[in-house]
Amino acid sequence: MQRIFSGIQPSGIPTLGNYLGAIRNWVGLQGDHECLWCVVDLHAITVFQEPEALRTQTREMAAVLLACGIDARRHILFAQSSVRAHAQLAWIFNCIARLGWLNRMTQFKDKAGKDRENASAGLYVYPNLMAADIHAYHATRVPVGDDQKQHLELANDIAQKFNHDYGVDFFPAIEPLILGPAARVMSLRDGTRKMSKSDPSDQSRINLNDDADTIALKIRRAKTDPEPLPEHVGGLDGRAEARNLVGIYAALAGTDHAAVLGTFGGKGFGPFKEALAALLIDKLAPIAAEARRYLADPAGVDAILRDGASRAAAIADPIVAEAERLVGFLRP
Ligand code: AMP
Ligand code: TRP
């Protein structure tokens, strides 16, 4: 059985984009893989987080993952900072990765923005930590949204250079899994930007803990254009907002754009938005309710994460100890 690793940052409430692009696919992979699901708090602090907010968001992220169907008994759910092996291997990888490789990472350029001199060193070496997350478990398959593909290529380059420099065949190649019709869900305010938990406008996204009224209001206010919905998929060209809403409907209903347009094509956005809001409420309300149930017992969520961390460490510690031996560290 292949081992899967994936991570999500506790930098806010997870969104519909995280759900359709990542979490829902993770749940489906649990049937025939051994899975590690990690709330990556070490990655989150590459951009400053209020300490209390970070603690709360880490627990909330775990609760939402559990509510979505992540199985912490048959698989492993844990917080990254609880397993020391990640940071230990990341240091070795900092010494393997070349500056030239990191300079090509588009996410760093996006996140650092214009004031690059003022970005944290952690944000720069973020992909090395991500490589360590995966390789510390010898995981071979990594489900992510397509924005993370470049980081996985770097993780493979690091593994190859380590194996080459130390003359071993220790870290395996990893395969990205980019799944689903909604690998990229866009903002409700601007169909050309990704829906993101860190967008300043709450109206731009559906949060997985939004209540029914909030969801209905956000969909009613979602940006569209004055034309009716097209009858055919080709008619979505140049209409980013319409395409996004139709894509969300298709992903939630388990169909495709053409089938959705078969029902709603030729009609105005009014009835379509009403049906979309009803579908979202139908799918997301049970998740929000279940997450609230978990969060009513914060110590219970913490216990699940603690148990996950100890089982994760049992896998990662010997692998990272062997990497340290290969590098030449003396263990007197
Ligand atoms: P992040 O929120 O950056 O920690 O991302 C966690 C996972 O969700 C990654 O696999 C991302 O690729 C995925 N993801 C984040 N935002 C979106 C989006 N708007 N559409 C689809 N997938 C997304
Ligand atoms: N960088 C990923 C993101 O922002 C999160 C992440 C951290 C991750 N470590 C990982 C994803 C390891 C897959 C595997 O989406």
PDB file of N, CA, C and O in Angstrom, residues 10 38 92 95 98 129 145 204-205 207 213 248 257 275 283:
ATOM      1  N   PRO A  10      -2.918  26.198   8.994  1.00  0.00           N
ATOM      2  CA  PRO A  10      -3.957  26.713   9.895  1.00  0.00           C
ATOM      3  C   PRO A  10      -3.915  28.238   9.937  1.00  0.00           C
ATOM      4  O   PRO A  10      -3.841  28.829  11.010  1.00  0.00           O
ATOM      5  N   CYS A  38      -1.690  16.456   7.816  1.00  0.00           N
ATOM      6  CA  CYS A  38      -0.903  17.287   8.734  1.00  0.00           C
ATOM      7  C   CYS A  38      -1.386  18.743   8.713  1.00  0.00           C
ATOM      8  O   CYS A  38      -1.513  19.340   7.643  1.00  0.00           O
ATOM      9  N   ILE A  92      18.589  19.727   7.151  1.00  0.00           N
ATOM     10  CA  ILE A  92      19.454  19.015   6.195  1.00  0.00           C
ATOM     11  C   ILE A  92      19.087  19.430   4.771  1.00  0.00           C
ATOM     12  O   ILE A  92      19.965  19.711   3.946  1.00  0.00           O
ATOM     13  N   CYS A  95      20.434  22.522   3.392  1.00  0.00           N
ATOM     14  CA  CYS A  95      21.825  22.411   2.957  1.00  0.00           C
ATOM     15  C   CYS A  95      21.956  21.625   1.655  1.00  0.00           C
ATOM     16  O   CYS A  95      23.042  21.557   1.079  1.00  0.00           O
ATOM     17  N   ARG A  98      19.542  24.239  -3.617  1.00  0.00           N
ATOM     18  CA  ARG A  98      20.395  25.328  -4.113  1.00  0.00           C
ATOM     19  C   ARG A  98      19.603  26.636  -4.160  1.00  0.00           C
ATOM     20  O   ARG A  98      18.401  26.630  -4.422  1.00  0.00           O
ATOM     21  N   LEU A 129      11.030  22.784   3.765  1.00  0.00           N
ATOM     22  CA  LEU A 129      10.272  22.191   4.876  1.00  0.00           C
ATOM     23  C   LEU A 129       9.178  21.282   4.329  1.00  0.00           C
ATOM     24  O   LEU A 129       8.931  20.196   4.851  1.00  0.00           O
ATOM     25  N   GLY A 145      -3.671  20.867  -4.540  1.00  0.00           N
ATOM     26  CA  GLY A 145      -4.209  21.696  -5.616  1.00  0.00           C
ATOM     27  C   GLY A 145      -3.077  22.034  -6.580  1.00  0.00           C
ATOM     28  O   GLY A 145      -1.893  21.880  -6.234  1.00  0.00           O
ATOM     29  N   SER A 204     -15.573  37.160  -0.269  1.00  0.00           N
ATOM     30  CA  SER A 204     -14.932  36.526  -1.423  1.00  0.00           C
ATOM     31  C   SER A 204     -14.978  35.007  -1.341  1.00  0.00           C
ATOM     32  O   SER A 204     -14.640  34.325  -2.290  1.00  0.00           O
ATOM     33  N   ARG A 205     -15.364  34.484  -0.167  1.00  0.00           N
ATOM     34  CA  ARG A 205     -15.245  33.033   0.014  1.00  0.00           C
ATOM     35  C   ARG A 205     -16.417  32.464   0.815  1.00  0.00           C
ATOM     36  O   ARG A 205     -17.105  33.197   1.520  1.00  0.00           O
ATOM     37  N   ASN A 207     -16.766  30.002   3.882  1.00  0.00           N
ATOM     38  CA  ASN A 207     -16.001  29.302   4.912  1.00  0.00           C
ATOM     39  C   ASN A 207     -16.749  28.025   5.298  1.00  0.00           C
ATOM     40  O   ASN A 207     -17.979  28.005   5.287  1.00  0.00           O
ATOM     41  N   ASP A 213     -27.715  31.153   6.510  1.00  0.00           N
ATOM     42  CA  ASP A 213     -28.041  32.512   6.082  1.00  0.00           C
ATOM     43  C   ASP A 213     -26.832  33.189   5.440  1.00  0.00           C
ATOM     44  O   ASP A 213     -26.961  33.905   4.443  1.00  0.00           O
ATOM     45  N   ILE A 248     -18.558  25.171  -9.334  1.00  0.00           N
ATOM     46  CA  ILE A 248     -18.835  24.824  -7.935  1.00  0.00           C
ATOM     47  C   ILE A 248     -20.081  23.937  -7.867  1.00  0.00           C
ATOM     48  O   ILE A 248     -20.093  22.900  -7.190  1.00  0.00           O
ATOM     49  N   HIS A 257     -19.921  20.660 -16.036  1.00  0.00           N
ATOM     50  CA  HIS A 257     -20.453  21.963 -16.463  1.00  0.00           C
ATOM     51  C   HIS A 257     -21.623  21.790 -17.443  1.00  0.00           C
ATOM     52  O   HIS A 257     -22.643  22.468 -17.324  1.00  0.00           O
ATOM     53  N   ALA A 275     -30.618  27.843  -6.395  1.00  0.00           N
ATOM     54  CA  ALA A 275     -30.361  26.399  -6.371  1.00  0.00           C
ATOM     55  C   ALA A 275     -28.944  26.121  -5.850  1.00  0.00           C
ATOM     56  O   ALA A 275     -28.721  25.162  -5.090  1.00  0.00           O
ATOM     57  N   LYS A 283     -24.859  20.548   1.505  1.00  0.00           N
ATOM     58  CA  LYS A 283     -23.596  19.812   1.621  1.00  0.00           C
ATOM     59  C   LYS A 283     -22.751  20.301   2.801  1.00  0.00           C
ATOM     60  O   LYS A 283     -22.031  19.523   3.421  1.00  0.00           O
TER      61      LYS A 283
END
